[in-house]
Each structure stands twice: as C-alpha cells, then as structure tokens.
CSV table of C-alpha atoms and ligand atoms in Angstrom, one decimal:
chain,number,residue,atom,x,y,z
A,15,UNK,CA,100.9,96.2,101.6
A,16,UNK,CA,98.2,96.2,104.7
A,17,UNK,CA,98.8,92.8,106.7
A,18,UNK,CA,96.3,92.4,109.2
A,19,UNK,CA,98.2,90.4,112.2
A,20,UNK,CA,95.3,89.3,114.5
A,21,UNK,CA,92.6,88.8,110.9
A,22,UNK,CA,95.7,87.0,109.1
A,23,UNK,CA,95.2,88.8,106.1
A,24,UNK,CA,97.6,90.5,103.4
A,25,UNK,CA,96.1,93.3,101.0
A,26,UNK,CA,98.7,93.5,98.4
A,27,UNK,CA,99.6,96.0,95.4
A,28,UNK,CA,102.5,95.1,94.0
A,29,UNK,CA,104.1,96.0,90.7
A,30,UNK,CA,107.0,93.9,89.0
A,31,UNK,CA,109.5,95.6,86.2
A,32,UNK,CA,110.8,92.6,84.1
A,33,UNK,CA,113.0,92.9,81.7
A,34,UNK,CA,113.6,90.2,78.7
A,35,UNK,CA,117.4,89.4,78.9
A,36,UNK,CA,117.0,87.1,76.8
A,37,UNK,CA,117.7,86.1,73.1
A,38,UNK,CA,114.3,85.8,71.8
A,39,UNK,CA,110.9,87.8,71.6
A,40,UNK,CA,108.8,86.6,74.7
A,41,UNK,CA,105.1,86.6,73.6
A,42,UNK,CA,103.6,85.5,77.2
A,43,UNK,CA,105.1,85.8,81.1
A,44,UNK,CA,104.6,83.1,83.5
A,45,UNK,CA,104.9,83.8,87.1
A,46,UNK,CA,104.8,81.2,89.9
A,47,UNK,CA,102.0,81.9,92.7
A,48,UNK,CA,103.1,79.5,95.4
A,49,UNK,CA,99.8,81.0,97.1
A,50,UNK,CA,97.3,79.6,94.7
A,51,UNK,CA,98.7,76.0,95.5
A,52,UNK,CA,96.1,76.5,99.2
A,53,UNK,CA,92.7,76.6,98.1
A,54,UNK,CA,91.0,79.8,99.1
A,55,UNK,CA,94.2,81.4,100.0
A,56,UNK,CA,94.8,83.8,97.0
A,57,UNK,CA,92.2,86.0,95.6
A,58,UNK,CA,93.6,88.3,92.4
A,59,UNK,CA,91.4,91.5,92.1
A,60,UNK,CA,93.2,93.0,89.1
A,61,UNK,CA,96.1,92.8,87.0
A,62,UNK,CA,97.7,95.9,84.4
A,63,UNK,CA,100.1,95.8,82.1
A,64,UNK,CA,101.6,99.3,81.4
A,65,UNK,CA,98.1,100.9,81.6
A,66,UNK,CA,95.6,98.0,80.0
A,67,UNK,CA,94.3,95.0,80.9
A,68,UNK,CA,96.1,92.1,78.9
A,69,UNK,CA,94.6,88.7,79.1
A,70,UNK,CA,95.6,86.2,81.4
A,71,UNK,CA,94.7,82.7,83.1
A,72,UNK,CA,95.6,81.3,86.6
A,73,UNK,CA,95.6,77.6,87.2
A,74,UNK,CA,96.6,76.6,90.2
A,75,UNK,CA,100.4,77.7,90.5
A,76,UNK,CA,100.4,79.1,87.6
A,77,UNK,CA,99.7,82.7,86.2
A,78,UNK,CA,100.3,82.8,82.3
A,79,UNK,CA,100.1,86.6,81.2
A,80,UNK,CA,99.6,87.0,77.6
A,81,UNK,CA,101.5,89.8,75.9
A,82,UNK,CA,99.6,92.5,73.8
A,83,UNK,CA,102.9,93.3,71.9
A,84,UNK,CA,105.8,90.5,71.8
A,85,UNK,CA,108.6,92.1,74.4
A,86,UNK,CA,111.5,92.2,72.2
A,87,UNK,CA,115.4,91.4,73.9
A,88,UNK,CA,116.2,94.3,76.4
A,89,UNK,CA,112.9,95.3,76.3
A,90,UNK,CA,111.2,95.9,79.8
A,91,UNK,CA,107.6,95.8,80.7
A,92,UNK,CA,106.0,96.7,84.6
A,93,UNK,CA,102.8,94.3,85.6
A,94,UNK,CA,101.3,95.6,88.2
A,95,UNK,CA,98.2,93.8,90.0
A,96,UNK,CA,96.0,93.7,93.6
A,97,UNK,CA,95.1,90.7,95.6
A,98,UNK,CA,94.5,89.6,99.3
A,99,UNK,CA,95.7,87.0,100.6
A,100,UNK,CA,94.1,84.8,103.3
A,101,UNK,CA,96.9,83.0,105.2
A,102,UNK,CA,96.4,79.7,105.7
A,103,UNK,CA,97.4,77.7,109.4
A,104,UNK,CA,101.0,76.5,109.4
A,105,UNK,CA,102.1,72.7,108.6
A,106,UNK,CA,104.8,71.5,110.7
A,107,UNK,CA,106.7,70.7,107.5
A,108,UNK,CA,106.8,74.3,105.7
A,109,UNK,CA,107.4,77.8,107.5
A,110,UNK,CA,104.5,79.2,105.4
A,111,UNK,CA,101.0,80.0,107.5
A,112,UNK,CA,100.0,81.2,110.7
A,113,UNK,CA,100.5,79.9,114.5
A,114,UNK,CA,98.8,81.3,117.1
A,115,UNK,CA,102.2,83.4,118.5
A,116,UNK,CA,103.5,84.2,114.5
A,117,UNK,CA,102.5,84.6,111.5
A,118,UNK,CA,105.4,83.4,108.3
A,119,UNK,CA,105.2,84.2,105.2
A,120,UNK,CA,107.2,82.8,102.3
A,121,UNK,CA,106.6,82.7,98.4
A,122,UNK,CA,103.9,84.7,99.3
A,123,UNK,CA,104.3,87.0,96.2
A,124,UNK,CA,102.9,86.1,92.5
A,125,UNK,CA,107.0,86.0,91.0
A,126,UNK,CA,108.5,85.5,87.5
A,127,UNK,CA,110.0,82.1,86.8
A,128,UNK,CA,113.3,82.0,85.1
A,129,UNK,CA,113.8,81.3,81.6
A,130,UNK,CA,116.0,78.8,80.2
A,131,UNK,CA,115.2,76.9,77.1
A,132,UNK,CA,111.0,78.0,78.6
A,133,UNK,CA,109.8,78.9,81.8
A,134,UNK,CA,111.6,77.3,84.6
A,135,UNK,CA,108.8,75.7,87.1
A,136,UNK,CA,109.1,72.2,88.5
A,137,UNK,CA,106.2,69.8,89.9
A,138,UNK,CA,106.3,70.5,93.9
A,139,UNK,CA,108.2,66.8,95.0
A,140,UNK,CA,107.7,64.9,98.2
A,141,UNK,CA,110.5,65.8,99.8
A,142,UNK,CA,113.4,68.5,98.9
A,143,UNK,CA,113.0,72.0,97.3
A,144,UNK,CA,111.6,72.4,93.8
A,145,UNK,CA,111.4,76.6,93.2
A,146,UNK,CA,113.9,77.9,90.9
A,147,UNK,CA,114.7,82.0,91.2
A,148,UNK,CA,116.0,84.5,89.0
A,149,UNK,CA,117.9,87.3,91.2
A,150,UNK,CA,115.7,90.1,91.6
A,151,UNK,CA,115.7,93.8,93.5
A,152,UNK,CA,112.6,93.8,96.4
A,153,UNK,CA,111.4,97.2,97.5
A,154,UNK,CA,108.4,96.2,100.0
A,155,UNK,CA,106.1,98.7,101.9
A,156,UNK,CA,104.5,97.6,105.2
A,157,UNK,CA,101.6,98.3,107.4
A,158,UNK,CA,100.6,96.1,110.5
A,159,UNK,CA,97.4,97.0,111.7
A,160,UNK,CA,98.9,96.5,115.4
A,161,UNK,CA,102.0,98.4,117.0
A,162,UNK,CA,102.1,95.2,119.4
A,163,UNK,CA,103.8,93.4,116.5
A,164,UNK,CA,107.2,93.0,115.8
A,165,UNK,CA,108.3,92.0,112.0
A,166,UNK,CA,111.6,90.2,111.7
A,167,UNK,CA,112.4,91.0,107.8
A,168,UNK,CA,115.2,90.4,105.6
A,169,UNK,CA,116.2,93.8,105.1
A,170,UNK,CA,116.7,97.1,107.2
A,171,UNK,CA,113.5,98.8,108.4
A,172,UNK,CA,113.1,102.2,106.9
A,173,UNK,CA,110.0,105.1,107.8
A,174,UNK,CA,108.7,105.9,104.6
A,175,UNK,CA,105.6,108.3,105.3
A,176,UNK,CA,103.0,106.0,106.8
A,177,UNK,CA,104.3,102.9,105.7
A,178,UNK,CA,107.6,100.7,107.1
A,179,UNK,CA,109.8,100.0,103.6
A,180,UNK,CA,112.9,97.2,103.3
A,181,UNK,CA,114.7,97.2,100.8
A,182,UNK,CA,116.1,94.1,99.2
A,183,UNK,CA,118.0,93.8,96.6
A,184,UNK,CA,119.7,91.0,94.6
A,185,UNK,CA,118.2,88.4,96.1
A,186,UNK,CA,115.9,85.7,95.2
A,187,UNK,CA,113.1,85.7,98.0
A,188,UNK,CA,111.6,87.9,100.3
A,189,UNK,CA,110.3,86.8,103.2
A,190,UNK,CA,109.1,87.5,106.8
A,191,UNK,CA,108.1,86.7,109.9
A,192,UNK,CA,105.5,89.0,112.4
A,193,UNK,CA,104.9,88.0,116.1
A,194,UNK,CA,103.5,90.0,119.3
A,195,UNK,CA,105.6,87.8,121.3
A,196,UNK,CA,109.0,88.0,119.7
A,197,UNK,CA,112.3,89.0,121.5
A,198,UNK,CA,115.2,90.1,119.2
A,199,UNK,CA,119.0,90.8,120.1
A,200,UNK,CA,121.2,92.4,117.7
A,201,UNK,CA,124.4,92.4,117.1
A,202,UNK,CA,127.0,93.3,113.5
A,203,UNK,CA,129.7,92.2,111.6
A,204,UNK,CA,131.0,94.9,110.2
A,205,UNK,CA,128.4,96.8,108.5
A,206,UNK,CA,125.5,93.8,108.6
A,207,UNK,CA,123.2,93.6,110.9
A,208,UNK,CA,122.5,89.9,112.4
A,209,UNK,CA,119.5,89.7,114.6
A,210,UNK,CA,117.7,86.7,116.1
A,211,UNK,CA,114.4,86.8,116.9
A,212,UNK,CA,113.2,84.4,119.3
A,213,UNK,CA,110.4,83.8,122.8
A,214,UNK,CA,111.1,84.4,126.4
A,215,UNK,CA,111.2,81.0,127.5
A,216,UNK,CA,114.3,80.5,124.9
A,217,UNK,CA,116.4,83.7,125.5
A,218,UNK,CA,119.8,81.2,126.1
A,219,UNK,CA,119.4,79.6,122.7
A,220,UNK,CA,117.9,83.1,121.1
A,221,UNK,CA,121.5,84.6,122.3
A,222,UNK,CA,123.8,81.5,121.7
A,223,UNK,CA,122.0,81.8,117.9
A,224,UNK,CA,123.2,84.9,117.6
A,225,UNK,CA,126.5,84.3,118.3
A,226,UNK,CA,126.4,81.8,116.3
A,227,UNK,CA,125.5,83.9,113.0
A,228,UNK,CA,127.8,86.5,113.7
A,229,UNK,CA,130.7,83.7,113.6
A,230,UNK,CA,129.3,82.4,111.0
A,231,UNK,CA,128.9,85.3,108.8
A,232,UNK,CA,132.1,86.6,109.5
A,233,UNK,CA,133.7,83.8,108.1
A,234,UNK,CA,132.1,82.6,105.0
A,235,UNK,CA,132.5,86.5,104.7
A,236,UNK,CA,136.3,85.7,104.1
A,237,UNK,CA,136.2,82.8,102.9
A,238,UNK,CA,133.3,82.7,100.4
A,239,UNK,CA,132.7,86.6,98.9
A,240,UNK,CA,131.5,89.7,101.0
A,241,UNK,CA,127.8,88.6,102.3
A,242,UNK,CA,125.2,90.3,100.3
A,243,UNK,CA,122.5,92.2,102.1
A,244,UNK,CA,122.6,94.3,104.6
A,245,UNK,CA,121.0,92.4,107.3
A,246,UNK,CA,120.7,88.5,108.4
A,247,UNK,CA,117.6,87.9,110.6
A,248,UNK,CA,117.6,84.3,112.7
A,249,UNK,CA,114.1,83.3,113.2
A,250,UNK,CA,112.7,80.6,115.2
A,251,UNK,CA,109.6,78.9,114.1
A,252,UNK,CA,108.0,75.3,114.6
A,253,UNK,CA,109.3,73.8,111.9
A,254,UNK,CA,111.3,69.8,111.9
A,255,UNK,CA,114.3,71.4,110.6
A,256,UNK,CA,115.8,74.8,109.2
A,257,UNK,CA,114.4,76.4,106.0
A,258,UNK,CA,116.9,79.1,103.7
A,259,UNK,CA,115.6,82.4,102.3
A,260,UNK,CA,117.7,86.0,101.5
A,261,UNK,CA,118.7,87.5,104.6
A,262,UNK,CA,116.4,85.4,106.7
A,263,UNK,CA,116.5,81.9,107.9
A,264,UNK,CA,113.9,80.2,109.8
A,265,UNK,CA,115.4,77.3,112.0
A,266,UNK,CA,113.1,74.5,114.7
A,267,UNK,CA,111.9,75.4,117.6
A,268,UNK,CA,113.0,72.1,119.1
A,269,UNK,CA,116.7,73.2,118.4
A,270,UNK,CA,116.4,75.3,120.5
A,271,UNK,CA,114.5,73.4,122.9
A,272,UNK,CA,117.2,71.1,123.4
A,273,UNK,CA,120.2,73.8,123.2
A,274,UNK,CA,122.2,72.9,125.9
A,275,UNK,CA,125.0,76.0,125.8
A,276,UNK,CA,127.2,74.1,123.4
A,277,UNK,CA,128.0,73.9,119.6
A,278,UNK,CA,127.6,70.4,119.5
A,279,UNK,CA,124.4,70.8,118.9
A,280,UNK,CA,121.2,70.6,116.3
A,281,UNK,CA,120.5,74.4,116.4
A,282,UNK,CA,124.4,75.5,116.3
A,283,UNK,CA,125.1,73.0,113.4
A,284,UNK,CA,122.3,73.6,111.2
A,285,UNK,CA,121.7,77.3,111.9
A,286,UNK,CA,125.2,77.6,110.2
A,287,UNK,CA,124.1,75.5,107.5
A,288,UNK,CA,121.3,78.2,106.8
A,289,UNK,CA,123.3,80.5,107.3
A,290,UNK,CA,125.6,79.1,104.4
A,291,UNK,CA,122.6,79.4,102.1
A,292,UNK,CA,123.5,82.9,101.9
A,293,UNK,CA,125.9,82.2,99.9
A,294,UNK,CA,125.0,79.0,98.4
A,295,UNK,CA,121.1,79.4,97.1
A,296,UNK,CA,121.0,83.3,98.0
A,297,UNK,CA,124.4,84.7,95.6
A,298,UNK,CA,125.0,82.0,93.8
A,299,UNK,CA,121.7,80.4,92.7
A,300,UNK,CA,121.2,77.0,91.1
A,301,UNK,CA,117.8,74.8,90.1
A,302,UNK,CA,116.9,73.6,93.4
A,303,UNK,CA,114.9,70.5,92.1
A,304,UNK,CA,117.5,69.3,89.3
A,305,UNK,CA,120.7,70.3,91.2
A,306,UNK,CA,119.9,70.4,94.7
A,307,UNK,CA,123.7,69.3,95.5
A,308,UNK,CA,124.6,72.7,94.5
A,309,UNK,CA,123.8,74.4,97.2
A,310,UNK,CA,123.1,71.6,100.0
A,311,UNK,CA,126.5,69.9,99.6
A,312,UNK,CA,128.1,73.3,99.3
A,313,UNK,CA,126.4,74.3,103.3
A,314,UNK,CA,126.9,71.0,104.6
A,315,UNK,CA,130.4,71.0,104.0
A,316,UNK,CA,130.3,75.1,105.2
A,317,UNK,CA,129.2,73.6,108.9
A,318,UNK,CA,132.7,71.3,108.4
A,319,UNK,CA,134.4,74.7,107.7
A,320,UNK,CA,132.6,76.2,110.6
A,321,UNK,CA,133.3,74.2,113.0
A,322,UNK,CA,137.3,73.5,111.5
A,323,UNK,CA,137.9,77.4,112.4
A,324,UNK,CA,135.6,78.0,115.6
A,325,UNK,CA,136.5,75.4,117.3
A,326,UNK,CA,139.2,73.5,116.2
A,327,UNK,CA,139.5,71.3,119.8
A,328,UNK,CA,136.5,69.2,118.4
A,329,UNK,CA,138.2,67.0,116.0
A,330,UNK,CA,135.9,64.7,114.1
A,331,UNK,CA,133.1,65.5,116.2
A,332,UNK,CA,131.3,67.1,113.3
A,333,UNK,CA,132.1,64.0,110.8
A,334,UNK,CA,130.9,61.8,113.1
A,335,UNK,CA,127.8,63.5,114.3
A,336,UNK,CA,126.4,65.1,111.1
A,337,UNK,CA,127.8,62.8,108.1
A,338,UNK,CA,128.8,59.3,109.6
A,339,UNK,CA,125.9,59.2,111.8
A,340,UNK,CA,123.9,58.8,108.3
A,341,UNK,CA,124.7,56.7,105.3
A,342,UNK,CA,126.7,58.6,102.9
A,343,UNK,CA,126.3,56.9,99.7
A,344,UNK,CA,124.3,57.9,96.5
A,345,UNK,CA,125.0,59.8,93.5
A,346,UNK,CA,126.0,63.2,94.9
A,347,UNK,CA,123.8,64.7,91.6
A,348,UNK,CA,120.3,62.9,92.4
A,349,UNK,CA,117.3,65.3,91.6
A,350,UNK,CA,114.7,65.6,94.2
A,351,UNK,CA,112.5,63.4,91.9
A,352,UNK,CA,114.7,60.5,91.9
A,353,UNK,CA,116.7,59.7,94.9
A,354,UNK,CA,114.0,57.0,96.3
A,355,UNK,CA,113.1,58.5,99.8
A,356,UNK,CA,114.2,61.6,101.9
A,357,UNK,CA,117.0,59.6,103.1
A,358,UNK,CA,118.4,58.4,100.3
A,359,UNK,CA,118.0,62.0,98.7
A,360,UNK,CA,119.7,63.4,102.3
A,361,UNK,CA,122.4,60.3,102.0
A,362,UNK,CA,123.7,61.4,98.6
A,363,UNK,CA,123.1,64.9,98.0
A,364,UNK,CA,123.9,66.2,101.6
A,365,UNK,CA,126.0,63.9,102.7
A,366,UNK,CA,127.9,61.9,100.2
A,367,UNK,CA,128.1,65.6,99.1
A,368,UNK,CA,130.2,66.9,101.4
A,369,UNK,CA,132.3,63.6,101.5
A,370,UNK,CA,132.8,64.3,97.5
A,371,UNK,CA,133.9,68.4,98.7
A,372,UNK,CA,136.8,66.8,101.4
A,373,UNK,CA,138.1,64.8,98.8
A,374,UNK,CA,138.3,67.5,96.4
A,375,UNK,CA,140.2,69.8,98.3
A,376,UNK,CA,142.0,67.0,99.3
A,377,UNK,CA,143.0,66.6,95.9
A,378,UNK,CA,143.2,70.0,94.8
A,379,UNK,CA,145.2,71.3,98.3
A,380,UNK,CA,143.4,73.8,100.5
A,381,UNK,CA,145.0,76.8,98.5
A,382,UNK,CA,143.6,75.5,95.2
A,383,UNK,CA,140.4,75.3,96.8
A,384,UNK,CA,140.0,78.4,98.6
A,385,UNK,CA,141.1,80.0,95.7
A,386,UNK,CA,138.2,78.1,93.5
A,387,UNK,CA,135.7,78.6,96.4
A,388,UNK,CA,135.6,82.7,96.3
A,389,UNK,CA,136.2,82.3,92.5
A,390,UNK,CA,132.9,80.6,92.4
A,391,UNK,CA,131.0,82.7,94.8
A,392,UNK,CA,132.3,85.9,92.6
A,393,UNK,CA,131.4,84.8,89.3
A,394,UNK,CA,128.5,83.2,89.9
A,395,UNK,CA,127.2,86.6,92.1
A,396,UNK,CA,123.1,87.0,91.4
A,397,UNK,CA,122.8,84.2,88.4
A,398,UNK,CA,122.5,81.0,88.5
A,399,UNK,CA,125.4,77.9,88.2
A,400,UNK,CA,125.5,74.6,87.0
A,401,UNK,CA,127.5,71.4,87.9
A,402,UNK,CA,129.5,72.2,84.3
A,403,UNK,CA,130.3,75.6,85.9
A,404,UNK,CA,131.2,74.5,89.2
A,405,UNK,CA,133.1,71.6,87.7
A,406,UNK,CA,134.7,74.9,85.2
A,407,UNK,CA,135.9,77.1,87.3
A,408,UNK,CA,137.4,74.2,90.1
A,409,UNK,CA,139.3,73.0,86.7
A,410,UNK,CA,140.6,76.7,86.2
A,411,UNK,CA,141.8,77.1,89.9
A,412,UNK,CA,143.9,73.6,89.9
A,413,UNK,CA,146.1,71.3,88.2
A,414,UNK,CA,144.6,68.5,90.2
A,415,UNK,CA,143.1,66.0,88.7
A,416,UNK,CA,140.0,65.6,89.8
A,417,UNK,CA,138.4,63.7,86.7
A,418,UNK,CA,138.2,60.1,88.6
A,419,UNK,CA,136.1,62.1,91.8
A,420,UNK,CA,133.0,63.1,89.2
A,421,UNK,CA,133.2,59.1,88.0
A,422,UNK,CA,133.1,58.1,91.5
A,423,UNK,CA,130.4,60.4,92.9
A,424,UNK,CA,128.6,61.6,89.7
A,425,UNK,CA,125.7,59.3,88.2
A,426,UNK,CA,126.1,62.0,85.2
A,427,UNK,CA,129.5,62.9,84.5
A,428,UNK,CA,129.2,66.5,84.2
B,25,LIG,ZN1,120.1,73.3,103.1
C-alpha cells in the first residue's frame, strides 16, 4: 500500500482469504466499503477471484461479489483487488479524513460482513456505532512517500524489504493514524507495547495518557483475559469524544486541552473507557447497532473498576461525575435505532448500563463476578456474544438470582 501523506491519497492492493465457516453453500460475498459511503473517495480498478474475473456490483456501501462456483462449508476462496483511495477532509464527529497536521484512517478497507442468518450490515444511524465485524488476521504493507511522517499503527512496525509491515491479528479493525508533527512516548506492560502519540503543545497530557494506558492495561489484563495484540497505540485527534478500534484508540483533542494533571478528568476517564474496548468490542465482539450495551456498558463500568483499584481515595467521585451527572434510566438493551436521541441512547445503554453491572455483582458477590467476567472474555475470545450468552455464562458462574435484574433493566428479557 503507497499512501501519499502531503497528496492524501492511498494506492491499495489488497487480497482477502475467506473461508465459509458456515453451514451452508455461499453463492455470493458481500463486503462492506465504508469508503464508498464519500462520494468520489473510492475508485476500484480491478477485482480477481483466484485468477478470473467474477462479476460483481458496488452500490454505495455495498460490494456484492458473485461466485463462479458456490463455496461449499470449509471451503476457502482469496479475492484480491486494486483501488485508490482519495481521503476525504475530517468531520469533527468521525476520526476518518484528513486535518491539516494528520491524516486517520478507519474502515478504510473493502471487508467481509459477517454472516448470521445473511450478511450482517446495518443502515449507518444518527448517533451510535452500526458496523458489525467478524475477527480477522491483518498483514498490512506500508509506504509513505515522506520520511517526515510518523505512523501511529495498531501493530509492531516491521522492515520488510522496501515496505514497513504490521501485523495484526485476531482482531476486527485495522486502523491508523500518520502525522509530520506527532510526538510519541512509549512505555510496556509486560510484553505490550503502549504508546501515545500526541503534539508538542500537549506533552503533559500526551505523558499523563500514557500512564494512564499502562494502568489501565495492566489491569483489565488481570482482571478481564491477557490483552490481545501486541501493541496499544493512544492517539489524539479532533474528535468530541473517544472512538475504539484494535490496538488503537483515538481520544479528543479537547481532553487533553483541559487535562489538568489529575484523573478526575475527561481524558483519564474516557481514555480508559477506550481502552476497555480492547476487551469489550476488540476480543469479545458483539453487533454494535443491535447490542451496543455489550460492549459500552461492559467499558463504562471498566472506568468504575479503574478508578476502584488506582485510586481508591476517590470514593464516589466517578459515580457521581460520569453516571449521576446524566440520567440513568432506559432499557439497558436499546438499539441505536430506537433509543429516541443520543441521550436517551447514552442514558440507558451507557449509563443505566453500568448501574444494571453494580447491581449484578452486587448480587452475585465480587467472587462470582470476577470469576464470570474472565469466563466471558475467554470464551467469547475472537467471536462474537449475545445478551443470551452473556446472560449464560453469568448464570454458570453464580447461584444468584439474578432473574428480577433482566425484568428491571431489560425491555427484552433475554
Ligand atoms: Zn464506548
């Protein structure tokens, strides 16, 4: 891949090994191209499947690949194709585009959709997440046409010959983020690497981020499942809030902006709530538009256990300042489609959420819920849960009842 910093272009071959792990024959393959959703932005040059050309149609988001030959279960089939990409300007709203100090770019692959009962793609909604991902290995070769850039990636930087490889694997998304201006600091836990990448005129916050992740990481670490890449790269952006990918989180500008040294603050509290995603969107996946509570509760309620075990002196001030401060109230299992407004949708899935998680392990007793928390994360490593599973598997780590908790919080039962 040949990214052009300064001409904000991407030249792109990519090739994508799929195999059908499913029940059934698959006759066509859909993949999602987030790119095509800008017009102008996306230009496909050619597309092969093992060797020929098969037919295919792209409209809008959507790339439909027709199979010659149905692909039988266990059967496996490489696509490969060429496109450039023209990077469109960044919205305040999405990390995706171009500033004039960094470049982002997210979903900015032609991907698979998962398969459940057909091909799992959701109408983008007006607020919350709607992109659904299967677990997938990412080998991705770079070349910036200028040494002044630095890339913050998701993975490792490797030579390989002329090109810069990172590789990825079991993860959902690959993302990065290239800027001629960028400072990083670096630090570990254990064997991972945690950078934050951040400008000059924020080095306090850029630092006090990485501090952050490494506490962070080294206690969902023991208290979730091992994290699962190799690397974590923080990455400031101008964004309103924080946005979750594998191994990379992007989090606002103005957090850090208004960082005073302290971790009572925007940046500290929701920098570890990206940072949760690793584990809760990144290993364990779940259908971001249907079940957003999956994962958002789940790292809301991770800040709670963040700041219960880092700093312990500060009582309720998380409650207070994160939950209370909002209305929790709301089905905890709204879909992005339904909750009525972005803060009804944060009210019950994020917040409510993590009110519904306290009274579970009230209920179940912090050993039962530990014990239910890494059983989760374990089983669920690299697919995809449900509110039945996670409902499942808390059932087979107590003998709590917590039946009268999914009436009171659950529009759906289970
Ligand atoms: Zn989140």
């Amino acid at each position: 891949m040949l990214f052009d910093y300064a001409g904000r272009q991407l030249a792109v071959d990519e090739t994508v090994r799929y195999t059908n792990r499913l029940g059934a024959s698959l006759t066509e393959i859909l993949f999602i191209v987030e790119a095509n959703r800008v017009a102008n932005s996306f230009s496909l040059e050619t597309l092969f499947l093992e060797g020929g050309t098969p037919n295919y149609e792209l409209n809008g988001h959507r790339l439909t690949v027709f199979l010659p030959q149905p692909l039988a279960p266990g059967e496996s089939v490489s696509l490969s194709m060429r496109y450039r990409l023209a990077i469109p300007p960044k919205h305040i709203d999405h990390p995706h585009g171009y500033l004039g100090y960094q470049v982002n770019l997210t979903d900015w692959y032609p991907f698979i959709a998962p398969y459940e009962n057909g091909w799992v793609l959701h109408d983008p909604p007006v607020y919350g997440e709607h992109l659904v991902y299967d677990s997938a290995d990412f080998e991705v070769n770079l070349q910036v046409n200028d040494e002044n850039v630095t890339v913050a990636a998701p993975a490792p930087e490797e030579p390989n010959g002329e090109w810069t490889r990172y590789r990825l694997y079991g993860a959902r998304t690959f993302v990065f983020s290239a800027s001629d201006r960028f400072v990083m600091s670096e630090s570990a836990v254990g064997s991972v690497v945690i950078r934050s990448y951040y400008f000059s005129w924020n080095e306090g916050a850029g630092i006090g981020m990485l501090d952050t992740a490494v506490r962070a990481v080294g206690l969902f670490d023991v208290k979730f499942a091992p994290y699962p890449y190799e690397s974590l790269s923080v990455v400031v952006t101008d964004l309103t809030d924080g946005k979750e990918y594998d191994g990379l989180v992007f989090l606002a500008s103005e957090f850090y902006n208004s960082y005073g040294g302290s971790a009572r603050s925007e940046m500290v509290s929701i920098g570890v709530h990206e940072i949760a995603h690793q584990w809760w969107f990144g290993l364990v996946g779940n259908d971001q538009a249907l079940e957003p509570w999956l994962d958002e509760a789940m790292c809301v309620y991770s800040e709670r256990l963040y700041y219960e075990y880092i700093y312990p002196n500060y009582g309720d001030w998380w409650w207070n300042y994160r939950v209370y401060h909002y209305s929790p109230s709301g089905w905890v299992d709204t879909s992005v489609y339904e909750a009525g407004g972005f803060l009804p949708y944060v009210n019950s899935a994020y917040m409510n959420g993590a009110v519904f998680l306290e009274e579970m392990r009230v209920q179940m007793g912090d050993e039962d819920f530990f014990a239910f928390l890494k059983d989760y994360a374990t089983r669920f490593s690299h697919d995809r849960a449900t509110g039945g599973d996670f409902f499942t598997v808390a059932r087979e780590n107590t003998d709590a009842n917590i039946n009268y908790l999914i009436g009171t919080y659950f529009k759906g039962g289970e």
